[in-house]
PDB file of C-alpha atoms in Angstrom:
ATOM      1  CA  UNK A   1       0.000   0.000   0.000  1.00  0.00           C
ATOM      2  CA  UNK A   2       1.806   3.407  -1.085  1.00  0.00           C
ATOM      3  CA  UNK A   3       1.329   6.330   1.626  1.00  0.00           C
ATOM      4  CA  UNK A   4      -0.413   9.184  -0.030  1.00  0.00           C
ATOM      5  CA  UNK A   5       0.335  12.851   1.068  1.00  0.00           C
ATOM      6  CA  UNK A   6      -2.799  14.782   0.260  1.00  0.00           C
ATOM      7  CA  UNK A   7      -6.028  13.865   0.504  1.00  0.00           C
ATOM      8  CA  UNK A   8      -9.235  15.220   0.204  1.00  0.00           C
ATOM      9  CA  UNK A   9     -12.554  14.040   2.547  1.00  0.00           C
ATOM     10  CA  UNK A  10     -16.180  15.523   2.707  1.00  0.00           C
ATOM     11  CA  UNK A  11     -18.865  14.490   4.924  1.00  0.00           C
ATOM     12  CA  UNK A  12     -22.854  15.657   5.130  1.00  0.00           C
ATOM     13  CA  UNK A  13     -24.133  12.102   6.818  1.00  0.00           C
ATOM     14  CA  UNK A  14     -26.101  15.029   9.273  1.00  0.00           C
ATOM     15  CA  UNK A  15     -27.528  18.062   9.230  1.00  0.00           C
ATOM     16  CA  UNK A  16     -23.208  19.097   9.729  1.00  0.00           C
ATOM     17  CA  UNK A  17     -21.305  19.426   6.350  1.00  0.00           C
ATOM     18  CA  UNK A  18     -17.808  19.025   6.961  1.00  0.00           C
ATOM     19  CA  UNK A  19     -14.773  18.978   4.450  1.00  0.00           C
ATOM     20  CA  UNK A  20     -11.026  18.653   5.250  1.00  0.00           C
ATOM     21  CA  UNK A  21      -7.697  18.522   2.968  1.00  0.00           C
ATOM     22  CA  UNK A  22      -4.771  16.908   4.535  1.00  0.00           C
ATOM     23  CA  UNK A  23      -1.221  17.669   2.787  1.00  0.00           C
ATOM     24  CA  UNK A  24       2.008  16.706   4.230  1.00  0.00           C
ATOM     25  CA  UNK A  25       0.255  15.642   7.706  1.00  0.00           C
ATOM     26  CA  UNK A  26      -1.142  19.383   8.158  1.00  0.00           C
ATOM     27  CA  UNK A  27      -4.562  19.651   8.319  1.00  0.00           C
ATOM     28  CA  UNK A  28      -7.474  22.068   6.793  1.00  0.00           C
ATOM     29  CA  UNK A  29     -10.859  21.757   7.956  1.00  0.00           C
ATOM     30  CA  UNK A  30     -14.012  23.415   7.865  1.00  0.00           C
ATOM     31  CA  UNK A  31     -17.243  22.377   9.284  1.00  0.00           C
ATOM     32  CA  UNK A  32     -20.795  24.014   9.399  1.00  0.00           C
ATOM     33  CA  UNK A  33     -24.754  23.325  10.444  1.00  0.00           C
ATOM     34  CA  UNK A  34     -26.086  23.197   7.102  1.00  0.00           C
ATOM     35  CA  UNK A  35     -29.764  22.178   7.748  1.00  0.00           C
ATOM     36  CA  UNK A  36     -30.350  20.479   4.455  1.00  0.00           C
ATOM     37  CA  UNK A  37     -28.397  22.851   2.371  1.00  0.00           C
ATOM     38  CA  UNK A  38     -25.835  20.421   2.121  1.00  0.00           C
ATOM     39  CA  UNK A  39     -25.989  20.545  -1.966  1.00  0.00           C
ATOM     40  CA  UNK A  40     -25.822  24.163  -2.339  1.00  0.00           C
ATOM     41  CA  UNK A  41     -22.999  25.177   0.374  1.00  0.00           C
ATOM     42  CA  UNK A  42     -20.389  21.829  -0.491  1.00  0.00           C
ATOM     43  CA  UNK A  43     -18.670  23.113  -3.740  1.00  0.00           C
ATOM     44  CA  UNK A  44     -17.959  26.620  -1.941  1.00  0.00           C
ATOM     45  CA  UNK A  45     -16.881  24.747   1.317  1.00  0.00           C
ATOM     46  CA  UNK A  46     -14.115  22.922  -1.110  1.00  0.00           C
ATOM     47  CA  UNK A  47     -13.080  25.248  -2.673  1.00  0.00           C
ATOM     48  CA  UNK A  48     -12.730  27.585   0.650  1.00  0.00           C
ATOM     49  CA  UNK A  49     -10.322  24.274   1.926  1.00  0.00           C
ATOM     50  CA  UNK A  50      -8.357  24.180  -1.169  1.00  0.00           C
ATOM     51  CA  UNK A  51      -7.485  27.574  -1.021  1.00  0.00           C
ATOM     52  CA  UNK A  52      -6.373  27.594   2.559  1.00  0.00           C
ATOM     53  CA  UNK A  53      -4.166  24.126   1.969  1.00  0.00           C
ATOM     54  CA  UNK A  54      -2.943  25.878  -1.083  1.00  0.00           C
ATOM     55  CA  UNK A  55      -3.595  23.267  -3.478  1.00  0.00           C
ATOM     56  CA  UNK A  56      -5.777  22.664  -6.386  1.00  0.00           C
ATOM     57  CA  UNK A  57      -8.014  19.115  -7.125  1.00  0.00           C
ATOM     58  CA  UNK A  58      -5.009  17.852  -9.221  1.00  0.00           C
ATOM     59  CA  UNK A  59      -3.270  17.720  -6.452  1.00  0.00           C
ATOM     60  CA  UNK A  60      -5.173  15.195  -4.414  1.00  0.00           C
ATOM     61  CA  UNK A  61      -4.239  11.771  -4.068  1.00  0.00           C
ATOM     62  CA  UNK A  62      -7.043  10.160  -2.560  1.00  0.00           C
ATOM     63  CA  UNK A  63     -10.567  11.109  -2.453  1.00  0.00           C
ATOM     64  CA  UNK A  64     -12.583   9.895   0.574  1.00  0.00           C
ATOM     65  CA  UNK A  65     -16.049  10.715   2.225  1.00  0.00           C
ATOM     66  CA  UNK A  66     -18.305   9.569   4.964  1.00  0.00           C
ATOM     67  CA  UNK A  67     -20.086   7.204   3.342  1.00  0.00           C
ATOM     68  CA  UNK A  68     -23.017   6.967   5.947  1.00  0.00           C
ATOM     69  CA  UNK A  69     -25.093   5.185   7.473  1.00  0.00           C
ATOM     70  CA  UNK A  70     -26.302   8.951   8.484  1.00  0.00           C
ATOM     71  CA  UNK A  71     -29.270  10.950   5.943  1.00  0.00           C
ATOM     72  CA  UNK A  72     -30.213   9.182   3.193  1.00  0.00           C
ATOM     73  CA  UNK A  73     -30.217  12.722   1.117  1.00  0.00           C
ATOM     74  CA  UNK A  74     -27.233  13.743   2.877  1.00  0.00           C
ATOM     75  CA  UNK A  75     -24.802  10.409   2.413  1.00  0.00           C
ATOM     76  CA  UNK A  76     -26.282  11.147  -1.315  1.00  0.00           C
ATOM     77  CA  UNK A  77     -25.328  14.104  -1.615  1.00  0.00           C
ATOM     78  CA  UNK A  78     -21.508  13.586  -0.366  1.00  0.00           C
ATOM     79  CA  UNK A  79     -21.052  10.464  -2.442  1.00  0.00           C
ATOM     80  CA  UNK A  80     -22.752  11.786  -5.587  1.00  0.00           C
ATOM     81  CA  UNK A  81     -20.586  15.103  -5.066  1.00  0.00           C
ATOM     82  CA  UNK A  82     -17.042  13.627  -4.453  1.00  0.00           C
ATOM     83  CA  UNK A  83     -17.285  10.506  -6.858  1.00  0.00           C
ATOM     84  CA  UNK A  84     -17.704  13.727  -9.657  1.00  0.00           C
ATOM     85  CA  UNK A  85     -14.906  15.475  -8.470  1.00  0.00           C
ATOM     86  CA  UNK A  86     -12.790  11.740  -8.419  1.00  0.00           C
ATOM     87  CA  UNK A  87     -14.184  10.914 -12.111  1.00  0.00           C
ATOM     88  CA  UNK A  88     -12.443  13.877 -13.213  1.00  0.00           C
ATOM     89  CA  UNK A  89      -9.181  13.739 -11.677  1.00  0.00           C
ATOM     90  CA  UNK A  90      -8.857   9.618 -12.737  1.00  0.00           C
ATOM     91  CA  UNK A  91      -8.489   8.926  -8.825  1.00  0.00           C
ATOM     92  CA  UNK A  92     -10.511   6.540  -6.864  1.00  0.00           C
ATOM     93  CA  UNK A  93     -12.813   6.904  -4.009  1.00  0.00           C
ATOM     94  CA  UNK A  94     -12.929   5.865  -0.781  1.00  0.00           C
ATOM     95  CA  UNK A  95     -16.215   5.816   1.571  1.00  0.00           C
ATOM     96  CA  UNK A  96     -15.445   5.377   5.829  1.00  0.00           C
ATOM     97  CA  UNK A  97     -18.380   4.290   8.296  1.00  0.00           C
ATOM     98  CA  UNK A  98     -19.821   7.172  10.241  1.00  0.00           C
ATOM     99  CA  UNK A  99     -19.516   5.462  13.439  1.00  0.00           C
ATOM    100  CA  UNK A 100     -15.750   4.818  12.581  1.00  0.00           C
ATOM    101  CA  UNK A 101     -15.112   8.103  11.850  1.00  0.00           C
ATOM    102  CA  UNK A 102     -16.927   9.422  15.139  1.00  0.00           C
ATOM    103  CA  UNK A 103     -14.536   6.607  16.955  1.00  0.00           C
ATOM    104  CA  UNK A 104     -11.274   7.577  15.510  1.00  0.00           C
ATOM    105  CA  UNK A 105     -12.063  11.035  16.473  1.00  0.00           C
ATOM    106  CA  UNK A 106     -12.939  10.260  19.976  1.00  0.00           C
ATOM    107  CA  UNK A 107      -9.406   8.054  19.946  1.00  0.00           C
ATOM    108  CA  UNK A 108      -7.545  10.812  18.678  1.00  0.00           C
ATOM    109  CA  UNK A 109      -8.940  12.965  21.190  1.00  0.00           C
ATOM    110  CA  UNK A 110      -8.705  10.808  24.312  1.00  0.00           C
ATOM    111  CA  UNK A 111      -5.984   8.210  22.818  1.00  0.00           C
ATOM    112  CA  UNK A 112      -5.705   6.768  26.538  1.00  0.00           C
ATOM    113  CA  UNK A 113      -9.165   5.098  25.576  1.00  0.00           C
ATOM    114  CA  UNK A 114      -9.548   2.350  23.492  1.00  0.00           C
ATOM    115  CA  UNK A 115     -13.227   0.817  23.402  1.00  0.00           C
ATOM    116  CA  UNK A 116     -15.887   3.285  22.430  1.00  0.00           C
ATOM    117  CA  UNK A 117     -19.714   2.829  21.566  1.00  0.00           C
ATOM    118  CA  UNK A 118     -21.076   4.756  19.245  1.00  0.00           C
ATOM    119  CA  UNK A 119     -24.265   5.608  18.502  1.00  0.00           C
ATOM    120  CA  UNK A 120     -25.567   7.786  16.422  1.00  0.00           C
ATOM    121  CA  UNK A 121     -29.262   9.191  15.892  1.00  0.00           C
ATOM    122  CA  UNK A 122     -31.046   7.268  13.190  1.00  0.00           C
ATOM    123  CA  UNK A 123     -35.048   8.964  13.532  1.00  0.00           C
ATOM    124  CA  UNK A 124     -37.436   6.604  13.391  1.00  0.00           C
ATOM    125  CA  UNK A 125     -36.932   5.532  17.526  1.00  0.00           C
ATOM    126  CA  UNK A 126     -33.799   4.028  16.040  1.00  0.00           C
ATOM    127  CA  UNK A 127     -29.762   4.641  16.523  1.00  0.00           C
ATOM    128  CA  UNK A 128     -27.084   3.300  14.259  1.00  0.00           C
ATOM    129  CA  UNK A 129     -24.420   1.748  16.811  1.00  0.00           C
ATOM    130  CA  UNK A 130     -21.346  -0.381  16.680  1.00  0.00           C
ATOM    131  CA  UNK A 131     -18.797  -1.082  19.195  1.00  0.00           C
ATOM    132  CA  UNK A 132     -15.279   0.109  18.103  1.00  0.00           C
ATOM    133  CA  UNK A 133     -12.083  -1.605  19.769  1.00  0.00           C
ATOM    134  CA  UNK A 134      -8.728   0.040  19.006  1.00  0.00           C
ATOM    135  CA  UNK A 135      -6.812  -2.679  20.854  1.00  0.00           C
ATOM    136  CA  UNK A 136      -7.905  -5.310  18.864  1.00  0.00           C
ATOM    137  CA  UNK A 137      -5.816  -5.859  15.188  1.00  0.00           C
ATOM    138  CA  UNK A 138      -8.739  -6.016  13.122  1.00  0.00           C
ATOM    139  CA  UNK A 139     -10.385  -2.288  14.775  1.00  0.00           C
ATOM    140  CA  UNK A 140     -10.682  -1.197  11.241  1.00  0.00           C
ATOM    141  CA  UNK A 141     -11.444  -4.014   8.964  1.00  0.00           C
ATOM    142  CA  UNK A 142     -13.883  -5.495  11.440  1.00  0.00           C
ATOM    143  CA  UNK A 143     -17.106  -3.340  11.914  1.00  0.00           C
ATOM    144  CA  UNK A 144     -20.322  -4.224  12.666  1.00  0.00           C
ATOM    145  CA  UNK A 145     -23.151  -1.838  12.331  1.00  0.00           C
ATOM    146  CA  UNK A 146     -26.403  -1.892  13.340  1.00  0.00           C
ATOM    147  CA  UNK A 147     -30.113   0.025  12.820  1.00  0.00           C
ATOM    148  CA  UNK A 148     -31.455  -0.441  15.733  1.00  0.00           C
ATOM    149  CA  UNK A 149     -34.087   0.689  18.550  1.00  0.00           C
ATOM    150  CA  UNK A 150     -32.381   1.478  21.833  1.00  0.00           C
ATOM    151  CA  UNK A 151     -34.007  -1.096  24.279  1.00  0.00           C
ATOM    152  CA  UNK A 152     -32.524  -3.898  21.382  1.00  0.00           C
ATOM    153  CA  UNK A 153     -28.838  -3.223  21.307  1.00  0.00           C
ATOM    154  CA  UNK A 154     -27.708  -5.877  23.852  1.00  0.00           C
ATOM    155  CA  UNK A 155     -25.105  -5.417  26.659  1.00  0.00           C
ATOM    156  CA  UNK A 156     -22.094  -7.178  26.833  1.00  0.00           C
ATOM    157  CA  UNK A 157     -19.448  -7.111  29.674  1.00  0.00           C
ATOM    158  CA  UNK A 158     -16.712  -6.602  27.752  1.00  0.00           C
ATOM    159  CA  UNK A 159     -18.783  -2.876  27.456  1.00  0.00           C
ATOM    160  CA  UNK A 160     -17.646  -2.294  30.631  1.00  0.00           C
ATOM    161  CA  UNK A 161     -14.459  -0.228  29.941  1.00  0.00           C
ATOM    162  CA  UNK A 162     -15.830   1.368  27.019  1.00  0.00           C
ATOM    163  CA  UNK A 163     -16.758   5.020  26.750  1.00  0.00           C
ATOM    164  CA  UNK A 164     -20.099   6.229  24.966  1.00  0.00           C
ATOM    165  CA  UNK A 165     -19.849   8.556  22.259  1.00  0.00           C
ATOM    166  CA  UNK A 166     -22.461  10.593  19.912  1.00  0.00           C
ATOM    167  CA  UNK A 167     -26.084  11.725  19.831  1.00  0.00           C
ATOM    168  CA  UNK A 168     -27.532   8.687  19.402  1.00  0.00           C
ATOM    169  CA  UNK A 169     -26.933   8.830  23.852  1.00  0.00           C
ATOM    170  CA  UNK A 170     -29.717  11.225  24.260  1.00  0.00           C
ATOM    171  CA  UNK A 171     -31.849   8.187  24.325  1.00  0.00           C
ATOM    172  CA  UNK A 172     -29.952   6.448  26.851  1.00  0.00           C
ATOM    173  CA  UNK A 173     -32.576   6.121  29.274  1.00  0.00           C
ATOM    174  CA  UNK A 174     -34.316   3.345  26.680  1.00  0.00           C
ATOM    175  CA  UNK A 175     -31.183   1.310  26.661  1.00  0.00           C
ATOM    176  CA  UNK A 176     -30.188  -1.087  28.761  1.00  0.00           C
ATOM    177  CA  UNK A 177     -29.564   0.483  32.658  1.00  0.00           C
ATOM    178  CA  UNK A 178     -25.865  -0.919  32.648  1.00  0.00           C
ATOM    179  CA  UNK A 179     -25.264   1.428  29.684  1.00  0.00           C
ATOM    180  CA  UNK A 180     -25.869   4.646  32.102  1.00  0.00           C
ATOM    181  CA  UNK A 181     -22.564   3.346  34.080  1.00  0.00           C
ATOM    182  CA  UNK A 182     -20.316   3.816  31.707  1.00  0.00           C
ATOM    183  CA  UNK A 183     -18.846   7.459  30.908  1.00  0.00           C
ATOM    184  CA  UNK A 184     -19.898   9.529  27.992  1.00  0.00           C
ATOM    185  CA  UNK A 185     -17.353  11.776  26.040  1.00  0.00           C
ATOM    186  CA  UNK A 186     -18.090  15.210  25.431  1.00  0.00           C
ATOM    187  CA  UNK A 187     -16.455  14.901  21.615  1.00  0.00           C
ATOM    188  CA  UNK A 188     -17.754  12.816  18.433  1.00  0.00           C
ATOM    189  CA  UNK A 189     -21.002  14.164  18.316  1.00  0.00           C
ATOM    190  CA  UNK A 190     -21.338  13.502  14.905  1.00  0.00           C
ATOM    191  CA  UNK A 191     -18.998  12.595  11.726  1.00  0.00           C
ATOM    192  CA  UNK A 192     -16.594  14.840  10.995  1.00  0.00           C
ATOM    193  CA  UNK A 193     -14.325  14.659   7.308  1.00  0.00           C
ATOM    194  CA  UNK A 194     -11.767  15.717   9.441  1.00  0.00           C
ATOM    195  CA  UNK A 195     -11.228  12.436  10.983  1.00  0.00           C
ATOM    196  CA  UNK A 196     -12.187  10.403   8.035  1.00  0.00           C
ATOM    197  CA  UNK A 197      -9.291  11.962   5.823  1.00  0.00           C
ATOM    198  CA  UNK A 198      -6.894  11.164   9.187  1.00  0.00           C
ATOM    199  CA  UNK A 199      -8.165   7.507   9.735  1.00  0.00           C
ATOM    200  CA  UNK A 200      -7.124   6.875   5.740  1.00  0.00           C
ATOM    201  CA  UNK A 201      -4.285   8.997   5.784  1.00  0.00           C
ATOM    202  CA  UNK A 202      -3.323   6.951   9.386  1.00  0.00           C
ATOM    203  CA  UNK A 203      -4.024   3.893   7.815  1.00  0.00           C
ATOM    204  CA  UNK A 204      -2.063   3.852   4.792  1.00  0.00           C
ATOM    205  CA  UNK A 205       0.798   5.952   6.535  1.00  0.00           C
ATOM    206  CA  UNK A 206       0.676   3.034   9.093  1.00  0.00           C
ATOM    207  CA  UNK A 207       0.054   0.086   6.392  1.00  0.00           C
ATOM    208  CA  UNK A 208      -3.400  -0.791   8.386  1.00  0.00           C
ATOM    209  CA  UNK A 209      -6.050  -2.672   6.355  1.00  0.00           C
ATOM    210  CA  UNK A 210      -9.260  -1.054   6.669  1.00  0.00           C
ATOM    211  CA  UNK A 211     -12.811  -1.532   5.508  1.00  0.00           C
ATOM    212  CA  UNK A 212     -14.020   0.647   3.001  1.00  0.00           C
ATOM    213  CA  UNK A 213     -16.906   1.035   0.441  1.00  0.00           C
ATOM    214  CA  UNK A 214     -16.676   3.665  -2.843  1.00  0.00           C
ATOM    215  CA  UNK A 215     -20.391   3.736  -2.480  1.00  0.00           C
ATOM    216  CA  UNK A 216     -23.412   4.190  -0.019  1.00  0.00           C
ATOM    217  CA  UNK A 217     -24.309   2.441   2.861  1.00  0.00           C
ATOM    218  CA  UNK A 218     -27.529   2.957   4.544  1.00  0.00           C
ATOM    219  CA  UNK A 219     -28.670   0.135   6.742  1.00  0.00           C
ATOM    220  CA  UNK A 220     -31.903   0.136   5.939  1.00  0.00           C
ATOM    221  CA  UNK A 221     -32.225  -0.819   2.042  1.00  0.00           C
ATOM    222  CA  UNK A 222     -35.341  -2.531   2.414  1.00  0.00           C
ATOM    223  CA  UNK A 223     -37.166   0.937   3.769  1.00  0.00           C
ATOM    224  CA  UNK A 224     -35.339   3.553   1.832  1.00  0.00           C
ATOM    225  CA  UNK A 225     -36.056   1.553  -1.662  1.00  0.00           C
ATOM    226  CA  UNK A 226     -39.667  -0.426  -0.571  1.00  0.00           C
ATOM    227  CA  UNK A 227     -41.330   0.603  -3.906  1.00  0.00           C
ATOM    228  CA  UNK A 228     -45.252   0.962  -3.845  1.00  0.00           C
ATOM    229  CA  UNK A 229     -47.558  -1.746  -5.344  1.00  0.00           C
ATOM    230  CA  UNK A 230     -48.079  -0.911  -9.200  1.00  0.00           C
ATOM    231  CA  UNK A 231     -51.952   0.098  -9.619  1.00  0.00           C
ATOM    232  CA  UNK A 232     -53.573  -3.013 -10.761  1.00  0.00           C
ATOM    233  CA  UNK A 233     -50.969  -5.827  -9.543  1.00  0.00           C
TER     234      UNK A 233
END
């Protein structure tokens, strides 16, 4: 695996839009509440990181985003957005699980910790959570994510050093009780491009094999695309 030295991540799995350039190990990152305006604020929000990095989109080596599960529109919109910007240039993409990215920000901001929860809010009385382990070998290659209602996700004791992360905790009184005795993080809120761009540049820098998808993935398929009975079948 060849180390890359600038990379280019965007991320608008919430109602955040986030996009970050990372050259030479320096980072460039802006992030903003964009509601659902998402399409019409991303290309400025590039070019605005571009400009401050001080290079241009032929410079990138690697093109990555968050490629959800988050807003249907909103994982869409990033996927739809950088995969353009990649067809030009000839590069290929790369797509990082929210909940990964939310983890590998919470590691790099507490990197004492090594077990995190995540969960993050799905709507529909639901949270997307997966357990992330940093001092197991396979942390990145081995992810399993969940839609799921809060009083389903199942406790384990190996939970029991782990620290909570993301918004998908404001429902923590309708999980499991022995969830409330373990500490929640004030960071990793939400996905942030920032962290995706650092987890790939990390991982190649570092020769880690990860788990990643060029396209979409929304965890719940079967509702997004349930088509309607044709009139008359």
């Amino acid at each position: 695996m060849i180390f890359m030295s600038v990379y280019l991540a965007v991320d608008s799995a919430t109602v955040f839009c986030s996009v970050s350039v990372i050259k030479d190990e320096q980072c460039f990152a802006h992030s903003e509440d964009m509601g659902r305006n998402h399409s019409k604020q991303m290309l400025n929000m590039v070019d605005d990181v571009l400009s401050e990095a001080d290079v241009a989109l032929t410079d990138i080596d690697q093109f990555c985003y968050v490629r959800g599960p988050g807003s249907f529109t909103g994982v869409r919109i990033a996927a739809s957005f950088l995969h353009g910007l990649a067809f030009g240039q000839e590069k290929d993409v790369i797509g990082i699980s929210s909940l990964l990215t939310m983890a590998y920000e919470a590691k790099q901001t507490h990197p004492e910790e090594d077990h995190f929860l995540v969960a993050l809010d799905a709507r529909m009385d639901e949270v997307y959570f997966a357990a992330v382990d940093f001092s197991k070998s396979d942390w990145a290659s081995n992810l399993i994510e969940q839609v799921i209602a809060p009083e389903k996700v199942v406790w384990e004791e190996s939970y029991s050093h782990a620290k909570r992360i993301g918004d998908g905790w404001q429902y923590l009184e309708r999980f499991d009780a022995m969830f409330a005795s373990i500490t929640q993080l004030d960071c990793a809120n939400k996905p942030n491009a920032k962290f995706c761009a650092k987890l790939v540049s990390d991982c190649h820098k570092n020769k880690i094999e990860f788990t990643h998808d060029a396209f979409p993935v929304y965890l719940r398929d079967d509702v997004t695309w349930k088509q309607k009975p044709k009139v008359g079948s």
